[in-house]
JSON list of C-alpha atoms in Angstrom, two decimals:
[
{"chain": "A", "resi": 1342, "resn": "MET", "atom": "CA", "xyz": [0.56, -0.39, 0.46]},
{"chain": "A", "resi": 1343, "resn": "SER", "atom": "CA", "xyz": [0.86, 3.04, -0.97]},
{"chain": "A", "resi": 1344, "resn": "ALA", "atom": "CA", "xyz": [1.40, 6.41, 1.64]},
{"chain": "A", "resi": 1345, "resn": "TRP", "atom": "CA", "xyz": [-1.50, 8.75, 1.48]},
{"chain": "A", "resi": 1346, "resn": "TRP", "atom": "CA", "xyz": [1.12, 11.06, 0.62]},
{"chain": "A", "resi": 1347, "resn": "ALA", "atom": "CA", "xyz": [1.52, 9.52, -2.61]},
{"chain": "A", "resi": 1348, "resn": "TYR", "atom": "CA", "xyz": [-1.57, 10.58, -3.52]},
{"chain": "A", "resi": 1349, "resn": "GLY", "atom": "CA", "xyz": [-2.71, 13.18, -5.68]},
{"chain": "A", "resi": 1350, "resn": "PRO", "atom": "CA", "xyz": [-6.14, 15.19, -6.34]},
{"chain": "A", "resi": 1351, "resn": "ARG", "atom": "CA", "xyz": [-5.86, 13.63, -9.49]},
{"chain": "A", "resi": 1352, "resn": "ASP", "atom": "CA", "xyz": [-6.15, 9.82, -7.47]},
{"chain": "A", "resi": 1353, "resn": "LEU", "atom": "CA", "xyz": [-8.71, 11.21, -5.31]},
{"chain": "A", "resi": 1354, "resn": "LEU", "atom": "CA", "xyz": [-11.04, 12.34, -7.78]},
{"chain": "A", "resi": 1355, "resn": "MET", "atom": "CA", "xyz": [-14.12, 10.77, -7.80]},
{"chain": "A", "resi": 1356, "resn": "PHE", "atom": "CA", "xyz": [-15.71, 10.95, -11.06]},
{"chain": "A", "resi": 1357, "resn": "SER", "atom": "CA", "xyz": [-14.67, 12.13, -15.05]},
{"chain": "A", "resi": 1358, "resn": "GLN", "atom": "CA", "xyz": [-15.07, 15.92, -15.92]},
{"chain": "A", "resi": 1359, "resn": "GLN", "atom": "CA", "xyz": [-17.80, 14.22, -18.15]},
{"chain": "A", "resi": 1360, "resn": "THR", "atom": "CA", "xyz": [-19.68, 13.29, -15.35]},
{"chain": "A", "resi": 1361, "resn": "TYR", "atom": "CA", "xyz": [-18.82, 17.32, -13.70]},
{"chain": "A", "resi": 1362, "resn": "TYR", "atom": "CA", "xyz": [-20.40, 18.87, -16.62]},
{"chain": "A", "resi": 1363, "resn": "ARG", "atom": "CA", "xyz": [-23.62, 16.34, -17.40]},
{"chain": "A", "resi": 1364, "resn": "LEU", "atom": "CA", "xyz": [-24.55, 17.03, -13.86]},
{"chain": "A", "resi": 1365, "resn": "PHE", "atom": "CA", "xyz": [-24.75, 20.74, -14.48]},
{"chain": "A", "resi": 1366, "resn": "GLU", "atom": "CA", "xyz": [-27.14, 19.45, -18.04]},
{"chain": "A", "resi": 1367, "resn": "LEU", "atom": "CA", "xyz": [-28.98, 18.01, -16.05]},
{"chain": "A", "resi": 1368, "resn": "TYR", "atom": "CA", "xyz": [-29.30, 20.43, -13.28]},
{"chain": "A", "resi": 1369, "resn": "ASN", "atom": "CA", "xyz": [-30.04, 23.08, -15.50]},
{"chain": "A", "resi": 1370, "resn": "THR", "atom": "CA", "xyz": [-32.03, 20.85, -17.48]},
{"chain": "A", "resi": 1371, "resn": "GLU", "atom": "CA", "xyz": [-34.67, 19.86, -14.67]},
{"chain": "A", "resi": 1372, "resn": "LEU", "atom": "CA", "xyz": [-34.95, 23.96, -13.05]},
{"chain": "A", "resi": 1373, "resn": "TRP", "atom": "CA", "xyz": [-35.09, 25.88, -16.13]},
{"chain": "A", "resi": 1374, "resn": "PRO", "atom": "CA", "xyz": [-35.95, 29.17, -16.87]},
{"chain": "A", "resi": 1375, "resn": "LEU", "atom": "CA", "xyz": [-34.32, 29.62, -12.65]},
{"chain": "A", "resi": 1376, "resn": "GLN", "atom": "CA", "xyz": [-31.14, 30.72, -14.18]},
{"chain": "A", "resi": 1377, "resn": "ILE", "atom": "CA", "xyz": [-33.40, 33.75, -15.43]},
{"chain": "A", "resi": 1378, "resn": "VAL", "atom": "CA", "xyz": [-34.76, 34.74, -12.40]},
{"chain": "A", "resi": 1379, "resn": "ALA", "atom": "CA", "xyz": [-30.69, 33.83, -11.14]},
{"chain": "A", "resi": 1380, "resn": "LEU", "atom": "CA", "xyz": [-29.61, 36.21, -13.28]},
{"chain": "A", "resi": 1381, "resn": "VAL", "atom": "CA", "xyz": [-32.26, 38.63, -12.70]},
{"chain": "A", "resi": 1382, "resn": "LEU", "atom": "CA", "xyz": [-31.20, 39.06, -8.86]},
{"chain": "A", "resi": 1383, "resn": "GLY", "atom": "CA", "xyz": [-27.76, 39.57, -10.11]},
{"chain": "A", "resi": 1384, "resn": "ALA", "atom": "CA", "xyz": [-28.89, 42.38, -11.58]},
{"chain": "A", "resi": 1385, "resn": "ALA", "atom": "CA", "xyz": [-30.16, 43.97, -8.74]},
{"chain": "A", "resi": 1386, "resn": "VAL", "atom": "CA", "xyz": [-27.35, 43.65, -7.28]},
{"chain": "A", "resi": 1387, "resn": "LEU", "atom": "CA", "xyz": [-25.72, 45.88, -9.47]},
{"chain": "A", "resi": 1388, "resn": "VAL", "atom": "CA", "xyz": [-28.87, 47.97, -8.96]},
{"chain": "A", "resi": 1389, "resn": "LEU", "atom": "CA", "xyz": [-28.11, 47.87, -5.44]},
{"chain": "A", "resi": 1390, "resn": "TRP", "atom": "CA", "xyz": [-24.97, 48.89, -5.62]},
{"chain": "A", "resi": 1391, "resn": "ARG", "atom": "CA", "xyz": [-25.71, 52.20, -7.47]},
{"chain": "A", "resi": 1392, "resn": "ARG", "atom": "CA", "xyz": [-28.44, 53.19, -5.76]},
{"chain": "A", "resi": 1393, "resn": "GLY", "atom": "CA", "xyz": [-25.85, 52.15, -2.98]},
{"chain": "A", "resi": 1394, "resn": "GLY", "atom": "CA", "xyz": [-26.61, 53.87, 1.53]},
{"chain": "A", "resi": 1395, "resn": "ASP", "atom": "CA", "xyz": [-27.43, 51.95, 4.11]},
{"chain": "A", "resi": 1396, "resn": "GLY", "atom": "CA", "xyz": [-30.40, 50.00, 2.68]},
{"chain": "A", "resi": 1397, "resn": "ALA", "atom": "CA", "xyz": [-28.58, 49.07, -0.30]},
{"chain": "A", "resi": 1398, "resn": "GLY", "atom": "CA", "xyz": [-25.91, 46.67, 1.46]},
{"chain": "A", "resi": 1399, "resn": "ARG", "atom": "CA", "xyz": [-28.20, 45.50, 3.49]},
{"chain": "A", "resi": 1400, "resn": "ALA", "atom": "CA", "xyz": [-30.01, 43.90, 0.81]},
{"chain": "A", "resi": 1401, "resn": "ILE", "atom": "CA", "xyz": [-27.99, 43.23, -1.40]},
{"chain": "A", "resi": 1402, "resn": "ALA", "atom": "CA", "xyz": [-26.39, 41.23, 1.50]},
{"chain": "A", "resi": 1403, "resn": "ALA", "atom": "CA", "xyz": [-30.07, 39.43, 1.64]},
{"chain": "A", "resi": 1404, "resn": "ILE", "atom": "CA", "xyz": [-29.60, 38.43, -2.61]},
{"chain": "A", "resi": 1405, "resn": "LEU", "atom": "CA", "xyz": [-26.61, 37.21, -2.06]},
{"chain": "A", "resi": 1406, "resn": "ALA", "atom": "CA", "xyz": [-27.50, 35.07, 1.36]},
{"chain": "A", "resi": 1407, "resn": "VAL", "atom": "CA", "xyz": [-30.83, 33.21, -0.62]},
{"chain": "A", "resi": 1408, "resn": "CYS", "atom": "CA", "xyz": [-28.10, 32.58, -3.85]},
{"chain": "A", "resi": 1409, "resn": "TRP", "atom": "CA", "xyz": [-25.32, 31.03, -1.14]},
{"chain": "A", "resi": 1410, "resn": "LEU", "atom": "CA", "xyz": [-28.31, 29.30, 0.34]},
{"chain": "A", "resi": 1411, "resn": "TRP", "atom": "CA", "xyz": [-30.15, 27.45, -3.02]},
{"chain": "A", "resi": 1412, "resn": "VAL", "atom": "CA", "xyz": [-26.51, 26.65, -3.83]},
{"chain": "A", "resi": 1413, "resn": "ALA", "atom": "CA", "xyz": [-26.16, 24.66, -0.14]},
{"chain": "A", "resi": 1414, "resn": "TRP", "atom": "CA", "xyz": [-29.40, 22.51, -0.67]},
{"chain": "A", "resi": 1415, "resn": "GLY", "atom": "CA", "xyz": [-30.43, 22.36, -4.39]},
{"chain": "A", "resi": 1416, "resn": "PHE", "atom": "CA", "xyz": [-26.79, 21.93, -6.18]},
{"chain": "A", "resi": 1417, "resn": "HIS", "atom": "CA", "xyz": [-24.01, 20.69, -3.20]},
{"chain": "A", "resi": 1418, "resn": "TRP", "atom": "CA", "xyz": [-26.74, 18.35, -0.95]},
{"chain": "A", "resi": 1419, "resn": "GLN", "atom": "CA", "xyz": [-29.13, 17.05, -3.60]},
{"chain": "A", "resi": 1420, "resn": "ARG", "atom": "CA", "xyz": [-27.37, 17.02, -6.46]},
{"chain": "A", "resi": 1421, "resn": "TYR", "atom": "CA", "xyz": [-23.19, 17.03, -6.20]},
{"chain": "A", "resi": 1422, "resn": "ALA", "atom": "CA", "xyz": [-24.24, 14.91, -2.77]},
{"chain": "A", "resi": 1423, "resn": "SER", "atom": "CA", "xyz": [-24.81, 11.92, -6.12]},
{"chain": "A", "resi": 1424, "resn": "ILE", "atom": "CA", "xyz": [-20.96, 12.07, -7.30]},
{"chain": "A", "resi": 1425, "resn": "ASN", "atom": "CA", "xyz": [-18.69, 13.44, -4.25]},
{"chain": "A", "resi": 1426, "resn": "LEU", "atom": "CA", "xyz": [-18.60, 12.09, -1.09]},
{"chain": "A", "resi": 1427, "resn": "ALA", "atom": "CA", "xyz": [-17.40, 15.57, 0.43]},
{"chain": "A", "resi": 1428, "resn": "ALA", "atom": "CA", "xyz": [-20.38, 17.48, -0.97]},
{"chain": "A", "resi": 1429, "resn": "SER", "atom": "CA", "xyz": [-22.73, 17.70, 1.80]},
{"chain": "A", "resi": 1430, "resn": "TYR", "atom": "CA", "xyz": [-19.60, 19.45, 4.50]},
{"chain": "A", "resi": 1431, "resn": "PHE", "atom": "CA", "xyz": [-19.46, 21.62, 1.76]},
{"chain": "A", "resi": 1432, "resn": "ALA", "atom": "CA", "xyz": [-22.93, 22.40, 1.30]},
{"chain": "A", "resi": 1433, "resn": "TRP", "atom": "CA", "xyz": [-22.28, 23.46, 5.49]},
{"chain": "A", "resi": 1434, "resn": "ALA", "atom": "CA", "xyz": [-20.15, 26.02, 4.13]},
{"chain": "A", "resi": 1435, "resn": "PHE", "atom": "CA", "xyz": [-21.85, 27.51, 1.98]},
{"chain": "A", "resi": 1436, "resn": "ALA", "atom": "CA", "xyz": [-25.52, 27.34, 4.65]},
{"chain": "A", "resi": 1437, "resn": "ALA", "atom": "CA", "xyz": [-22.79, 28.65, 7.01]},
{"chain": "A", "resi": 1438, "resn": "GLN", "atom": "CA", "xyz": [-21.90, 31.32, 4.45]},
{"chain": "A", "resi": 1439, "resn": "ALA", "atom": "CA", "xyz": [-25.26, 32.59, 3.66]},
{"chain": "A", "resi": 1440, "resn": "LEU", "atom": "CA", "xyz": [-27.26, 31.78, 7.83]},
{"chain": "A", "resi": 1441, "resn": "LEU", "atom": "CA", "xyz": [-24.21, 33.05, 9.87]},
{"chain": "A", "resi": 1442, "resn": "LEU", "atom": "CA", "xyz": [-22.18, 35.98, 7.56]},
{"chain": "A", "resi": 1443, "resn": "LEU", "atom": "CA", "xyz": [-23.47, 37.21, 4.30]},
{"chain": "A", "resi": 1444, "resn": "LEU", "atom": "CA", "xyz": [-27.02, 37.03, 7.17]},
{"chain": "A", "resi": 1445, "resn": "TRP", "atom": "CA", "xyz": [-24.95, 38.26, 10.38]},
{"chain": "A", "resi": 1446, "resn": "LEU", "atom": "CA", "xyz": [-22.70, 41.00, 9.23]},
{"chain": "A", "resi": 1447, "resn": "GLY", "atom": "CA", "xyz": [-24.64, 42.14, 5.68]},
{"chain": "A", "resi": 1448, "resn": "ALA", "atom": "CA", "xyz": [-27.75, 42.36, 6.51]},
{"chain": "A", "resi": 1449, "resn": "VAL", "atom": "CA", "xyz": [-27.97, 42.75, 10.12]},
{"chain": "A", "resi": 1450, "resn": "ARG", "atom": "CA", "xyz": [-24.31, 44.48, 10.35]},
{"chain": "A", "resi": 1451, "resn": "GLY", "atom": "CA", "xyz": [-24.52, 46.48, 7.33]},
{"chain": "A", "resi": 1452, "resn": "ARG", "atom": "CA", "xyz": [-20.76, 45.44, 6.83]},
{"chain": "A", "resi": 1453, "resn": "LEU", "atom": "CA", "xyz": [-21.66, 45.86, 2.67]},
{"chain": "A", "resi": 1454, "resn": "THR", "atom": "CA", "xyz": [-23.12, 48.86, 2.03]},
{"chain": "A", "resi": 1455, "resn": "PRO", "atom": "CA", "xyz": [-21.19, 49.91, -0.25]},
{"chain": "A", "resi": 1456, "resn": "THR", "atom": "CA", "xyz": [-18.75, 52.98, 0.08]},
{"chain": "A", "resi": 1457, "resn": "PRO", "atom": "CA", "xyz": [-15.95, 55.13, -0.94]},
{"chain": "A", "resi": 1458, "resn": "ALA", "atom": "CA", "xyz": [-13.49, 52.67, -2.44]},
{"chain": "A", "resi": 1459, "resn": "THR", "atom": "CA", "xyz": [-10.32, 53.18, -4.48]},
{"chain": "A", "resi": 1460, "resn": "ARG", "atom": "CA", "xyz": [-10.02, 53.34, -7.69]},
{"chain": "A", "resi": 1461, "resn": "LEU", "atom": "CA", "xyz": [-8.42, 50.06, -8.38]},
{"chain": "A", "resi": 1462, "resn": "GLN", "atom": "CA", "xyz": [-11.08, 48.31, -6.21]},
{"chain": "A", "resi": 1463, "resn": "GLN", "atom": "CA", "xyz": [-13.94, 49.77, -7.48]},
{"chain": "A", "resi": 1464, "resn": "ARG", "atom": "CA", "xyz": [-13.26, 49.07, -10.91]},
{"chain": "A", "resi": 1465, "resn": "ALA", "atom": "CA", "xyz": [-12.12, 45.01, -9.79]},
{"chain": "A", "resi": 1466, "resn": "GLY", "atom": "CA", "xyz": [-15.21, 44.52, -7.92]},
{"chain": "A", "resi": 1467, "resn": "LEU", "atom": "CA", "xyz": [-17.33, 45.83, -10.10]},
{"chain": "A", "resi": 1468, "resn": "GLY", "atom": "CA", "xyz": [-15.74, 44.12, -13.39]},
{"chain": "A", "resi": 1469, "resn": "LEU", "atom": "CA", "xyz": [-15.99, 40.57, -11.29]},
{"chain": "A", "resi": 1470, "resn": "LEU", "atom": "CA", "xyz": [-19.60, 40.95, -10.59]},
{"chain": "A", "resi": 1471, "resn": "LEU", "atom": "CA", "xyz": [-19.66, 40.90, -13.65]},
{"chain": "A", "resi": 1472, "resn": "PHE", "atom": "CA", "xyz": [-17.43, 38.64, -15.04]},
{"chain": "A", "resi": 1473, "resn": "SER", "atom": "CA", "xyz": [-19.56, 36.36, -12.56]},
{"chain": "A", "resi": 1474, "resn": "LEU", "atom": "CA", "xyz": [-23.03, 37.64, -13.96]},
{"chain": "A", "resi": 1475, "resn": "LEU", "atom": "CA", "xyz": [-21.99, 38.22, -17.89]},
{"chain": "A", "resi": 1476, "resn": "VAL", "atom": "CA", "xyz": [-18.66, 35.91, -18.95]},
{"chain": "A", "resi": 1477, "resn": "PHE", "atom": "CA", "xyz": [-19.28, 32.80, -16.55]},
{"chain": "A", "resi": 1478, "resn": "PRO", "atom": "CA", "xyz": [-21.88, 31.26, -17.99]},
{"chain": "A", "resi": 1479, "resn": "LEU", "atom": "CA", "xyz": [-20.35, 31.81, -21.70]},
{"chain": "A", "resi": 1480, "resn": "ILE", "atom": "CA", "xyz": [-17.03, 30.00, -20.47]},
{"chain": "A", "resi": 1481, "resn": "GLY", "atom": "CA", "xyz": [-18.38, 26.60, -21.48]},
{"chain": "A", "resi": 1482, "resn": "PRO", "atom": "CA", "xyz": [-20.24, 27.19, -24.04]},
{"chain": "A", "resi": 1483, "resn": "LEU", "atom": "CA", "xyz": [-16.24, 28.31, -25.21]},
{"chain": "A", "resi": 1484, "resn": "LEU", "atom": "CA", "xyz": [-15.05, 25.65, -24.42]},
{"chain": "A", "resi": 1485, "resn": "GLY", "atom": "CA", "xyz": [-16.82, 23.42, -26.81]},
{"chain": "A", "resi": 1486, "resn": "ARG", "atom": "CA", "xyz": [-20.10, 22.20, -23.99]},
{"chain": "A", "resi": 1487, "resn": "SER", "atom": "CA", "xyz": [-23.49, 22.33, -24.80]},
{"chain": "A", "resi": 1488, "resn": "TRP", "atom": "CA", "xyz": [-25.29, 25.92, -23.43]},
{"chain": "A", "resi": 1489, "resn": "MET", "atom": "CA", "xyz": [-26.89, 23.53, -20.99]},
{"chain": "A", "resi": 1490, "resn": "GLN", "atom": "CA", "xyz": [-24.18, 22.78, -19.15]},
{"chain": "A", "resi": 1491, "resn": "ALA", "atom": "CA", "xyz": [-23.49, 26.29, -18.21]},
{"chain": "A", "resi": 1492, "resn": "GLU", "atom": "CA", "xyz": [-22.76, 27.75, -14.62]},
{"chain": "A", "resi": 1493, "resn": "VAL", "atom": "CA", "xyz": [-25.04, 30.63, -13.65]},
{"chain": "A", "resi": 1494, "resn": "PHE", "atom": "CA", "xyz": [-24.01, 32.99, -11.04]},
{"chain": "A", "resi": 1495, "resn": "GLY", "atom": "CA", "xyz": [-27.39, 32.01, -8.07]},
{"chain": "A", "resi": 1496, "resn": "MET", "atom": "CA", "xyz": [-26.76, 28.29, -8.95]},
{"chain": "A", "resi": 1497, "resn": "ALA", "atom": "CA", "xyz": [-23.64, 27.20, -9.57]},
{"chain": "A", "resi": 1498, "resn": "PRO", "atom": "CA", "xyz": [-21.51, 27.77, -7.26]},
{"chain": "A", "resi": 1499, "resn": "ASP", "atom": "CA", "xyz": [-18.43, 28.93, -8.88]},
{"chain": "A", "resi": 1500, "resn": "PRO", "atom": "CA", "xyz": [-19.75, 32.41, -9.97]},
{"chain": "A", "resi": 1501, "resn": "THR", "atom": "CA", "xyz": [-21.82, 32.65, -7.28]},
{"chain": "A", "resi": 1502, "resn": "ALA", "atom": "CA", "xyz": [-18.74, 32.97, -5.32]},
{"chain": "A", "resi": 1503, "resn": "LEU", "atom": "CA", "xyz": [-16.90, 35.54, -7.68]},
{"chain": "A", "resi": 1504, "resn": "ALA", "atom": "CA", "xyz": [-19.40, 37.86, -7.15]},
{"chain": "A", "resi": 1505, "resn": "THR", "atom": "CA", "xyz": [-20.07, 37.92, -3.33]},
{"chain": "A", "resi": 1506, "resn": "LEU", "atom": "CA", "xyz": [-15.50, 38.70, -3.70]},
{"chain": "A", "resi": 1507, "resn": "GLY", "atom": "CA", "xyz": [-16.57, 41.23, -6.03]},
{"chain": "A", "resi": 1508, "resn": "VAL", "atom": "CA", "xyz": [-19.10, 42.64, -3.85]},
{"chain": "A", "resi": 1509, "resn": "LEU", "atom": "CA", "xyz": [-16.71, 42.56, -1.30]},
{"chain": "A", "resi": 1510, "resn": "LEU", "atom": "CA", "xyz": [-14.19, 44.74, -2.89]},
{"chain": "A", "resi": 1511, "resn": "LEU", "atom": "CA", "xyz": [-17.27, 47.01, -3.83]},
{"chain": "A", "resi": 1512, "resn": "ALA", "atom": "CA", "xyz": [-18.04, 47.18, 0.49]},
{"chain": "A", "resi": 1513, "resn": "GLY", "atom": "CA", "xyz": [-14.85, 49.41, 0.46]},
{"chain": "A", "resi": 1514, "resn": "ALA", "atom": "CA", "xyz": [-11.00, 50.34, 2.12]},
{"chain": "A", "resi": 1515, "resn": "ARG", "atom": "CA", "xyz": [-12.88, 48.10, 5.76]},
{"chain": "A", "resi": 1516, "resn": "PRO", "atom": "CA", "xyz": [-13.14, 44.93, 4.46]},
{"chain": "A", "resi": 1517, "resn": "ALA", "atom": "CA", "xyz": [-15.95, 42.30, 5.87]},
{"chain": "A", "resi": 1518, "resn": "TRP", "atom": "CA", "xyz": [-12.33, 40.06, 6.66]},
{"chain": "A", "resi": 1519, "resn": "ALA", "atom": "CA", "xyz": [-15.23, 37.31, 7.64]},
{"chain": "A", "resi": 1520, "resn": "LEU", "atom": "CA", "xyz": [-17.04, 36.55, 5.07]},
{"chain": "A", "resi": 1521, "resn": "PHE", "atom": "CA", "xyz": [-13.66, 35.92, 2.39]},
{"chain": "A", "resi": 1522, "resn": "PRO", "atom": "CA", "xyz": [-12.00, 32.21, 3.65]},
{"chain": "A", "resi": 1523, "resn": "ILE", "atom": "CA", "xyz": [-15.70, 30.39, 2.84]},
{"chain": "A", "resi": 1524, "resn": "PRO", "atom": "CA", "xyz": [-15.41, 31.59, -1.19]},
{"chain": "A", "resi": 1525, "resn": "VAL", "atom": "CA", "xyz": [-11.56, 32.17, -1.05]},
{"chain": "A", "resi": 1526, "resn": "ALA", "atom": "CA", "xyz": [-11.36, 28.56, -0.04]},
{"chain": "A", "resi": 1527, "resn": "TRP", "atom": "CA", "xyz": [-13.92, 27.20, -2.45]},
{"chain": "A", "resi": 1528, "resn": "CYS", "atom": "CA", "xyz": [-12.25, 28.76, -5.54]},
{"chain": "A", "resi": 1529, "resn": "LEU", "atom": "CA", "xyz": [-9.09, 27.39, -4.60]},
{"chain": "A", "resi": 1530, "resn": "LEU", "atom": "CA", "xyz": [-10.81, 23.90, -4.15]},
{"chain": "A", "resi": 1531, "resn": "SER", "atom": "CA", "xyz": [-12.49, 24.40, -7.37]},
{"chain": "A", "resi": 1532, "resn": "GLY", "atom": "CA", "xyz": [-9.71, 24.81, -9.43]},
{"chain": "A", "resi": 1533, "resn": "THR", "atom": "CA", "xyz": [-8.09, 21.92, -7.82]},
{"chain": "A", "resi": 1534, "resn": "THR", "atom": "CA", "xyz": [-10.87, 20.40, -9.47]},
{"chain": "A", "resi": 1535, "resn": "LEU", "atom": "CA", "xyz": [-11.20, 21.00, -12.69]},
{"chain": "A", "resi": 1536, "resn": "TRP", "atom": "CA", "xyz": [-7.46, 20.70, -12.91]},
{"chain": "A", "resi": 1537, "resn": "ALA", "atom": "CA", "xyz": [-7.22, 17.06, -11.53]},
{"chain": "A", "resi": 1538, "resn": "MET", "atom": "CA", "xyz": [-10.28, 17.05, -14.71]},
{"chain": "A", "resi": 1539, "resn": "GLU", "atom": "CA", "xyz": [-8.11, 18.38, -17.06]},
{"chain": "A", "resi": 1540, "resn": "SER", "atom": "CA", "xyz": [-10.02, 21.09, -17.42]},
{"chain": "A", "resi": 1541, "resn": "PRO", "atom": "CA", "xyz": [-8.83, 24.05, -19.08]},
{"chain": "A", "resi": 1542, "resn": "ASP", "atom": "CA", "xyz": [-10.13, 26.75, -17.00]},
{"chain": "A", "resi": 1543, "resn": "PHE", "atom": "CA", "xyz": [-8.46, 25.24, -13.71]},
{"chain": "A", "resi": 1544, "resn": "ALA", "atom": "CA", "xyz": [-7.20, 28.53, -13.01]},
{"chain": "A", "resi": 1545, "resn": "VAL", "atom": "CA", "xyz": [-9.93, 31.38, -14.22]},
{"chain": "A", "resi": 1546, "resn": "VAL", "atom": "CA", "xyz": [-11.57, 30.50, -10.33]},
{"chain": "A", "resi": 1547, "resn": "PRO", "atom": "CA", "xyz": [-8.82, 30.26, -8.28]},
{"chain": "A", "resi": 1548, "resn": "LEU", "atom": "CA", "xyz": [-6.07, 33.23, -9.68]},
{"chain": "A", "resi": 1549, "resn": "ALA", "atom": "CA", "xyz": [-9.52, 36.06, -9.70]},
{"chain": "A", "resi": 1550, "resn": "ALA", "atom": "CA", "xyz": [-10.09, 34.73, -6.32]},
{"chain": "A", "resi": 1551, "resn": "LEU", "atom": "CA", "xyz": [-6.28, 35.56, -4.76]},
{"chain": "A", "resi": 1552, "resn": "LEU", "atom": "CA", "xyz": [-6.54, 38.98, -6.82]},
{"chain": "A", "resi": 1553, "resn": "ALA", "atom": "CA", "xyz": [-10.03, 39.79, -4.75]},
{"chain": "A", "resi": 1554, "resn": "VAL", "atom": "CA", "xyz": [-7.51, 38.72, -1.90]},
{"chain": "A", "resi": 1555, "resn": "LEU", "atom": "CA", "xyz": [-4.71, 40.87, -2.87]},
{"chain": "A", "resi": 1556, "resn": "LEU", "atom": "CA", "xyz": [-6.71, 44.06, -4.05]},
{"chain": "A", "resi": 1557, "resn": "ALA", "atom": "CA", "xyz": [-8.72, 44.44, -0.57]},
{"chain": "A", "resi": 1558, "resn": "ALA", "atom": "CA", "xyz": [-5.43, 43.18, 1.72]},
{"chain": "A", "resi": 1559, "resn": "GLY", "atom": "CA", "xyz": [-3.44, 46.08, 0.04]},
{"chain": "A", "resi": 1560, "resn": "SER", "atom": "CA", "xyz": [-6.39, 48.80, 0.70]},
{"chain": "A", "resi": 1561, "resn": "ALA", "atom": "CA", "xyz": [-7.11, 48.00, 4.43]},
{"chain": "A", "resi": 1562, "resn": "TRP", "atom": "CA", "xyz": [-3.50, 48.25, 4.16]},
{"chain": "A", "resi": 1563, "resn": "MET", "atom": "CA", "xyz": [-3.36, 51.52, 2.72]},
{"chain": "A", "resi": 1564, "resn": "ASN", "atom": "CA", "xyz": [-6.34, 52.66, 5.08]},
{"chain": "A", "resi": 1565, "resn": "ALA", "atom": "CA", "xyz": [-4.63, 51.62, 7.62]},
{"chain": "A", "resi": 1566, "resn": "ARG", "atom": "CA", "xyz": [-1.33, 54.31, 6.62]},
{"chain": "A", "resi": 1567, "resn": "SER", "atom": "CA", "xyz": [-3.93, 56.95, 5.90]},
{"chain": "A", "resi": 1568, "resn": "GLY", "atom": "CA", "xyz": [-5.15, 56.65, 9.54]},
{"chain": "A", "resi": 1569, "resn": "CYS", "atom": "CA", "xyz": [-1.83, 55.98, 10.61]},
{"chain": "A", "resi": 1570, "resn": "SER", "atom": "CA", "xyz": [-0.90, 59.29, 8.67]},
{"chain": "A", "resi": 1571, "resn": "ASN", "atom": "CA", "xyz": [-3.81, 61.51, 10.08]},
{"chain": "A", "resi": 1572, "resn": "VAL", "atom": "CA", "xyz": [-3.06, 60.86, 13.65]},
{"chain": "A", "resi": 1573, "resn": "LYS", "atom": "CA", "xyz": [1.00, 61.45, 13.74]},
{"chain": "A", "resi": 1574, "resn": "LEU", "atom": "CA", "xyz": [-0.40, 64.78, 11.40]}
]
């Protein structure tokens, strides 16, 4: 018997690339036209961000919480668990992100209220949000997969996690750091899974997540320096 460290992600993968994307095809076919509702919710997030204010931030948090809860139950628990033994744990993590973090920090405490941010952070946040809503569903078809295998915000985990990170960047120079770990961890795990399946787009989600973390950390650092300078003055 080989030692445990001799195994890599590809050795532990329990399904093929075809099985994974077939899961999305069956999921989308069964729930059509719920995808339209999910995209309308994504558009509502953009409208609320443009409007600004404390009420908009709380509404954005509530929308994201609903999306994370749906992905937890509708995708991970009900479907992904049929091919991946770890999917039930993913479902609990997504539910925790929705209930304990987004609803508490976002809807109750108002930590997702759109506030002034650096131009780079604002552009990156908006770009990541638009990418998740409009571009991410096109990746599969552009790579030769069926349109019914598209991954849509609010229904699939990857675009939902990336959109959440985009909103966190738009929330300003004081990042709600407690909201970062689960979406970032999922993005890294998803990238590893896609790499193990030899999917050509495996690096997209992890790199986008790492970019969001770096920008949030850089903005927080600059804000802290600015605060120290003001104190000295």
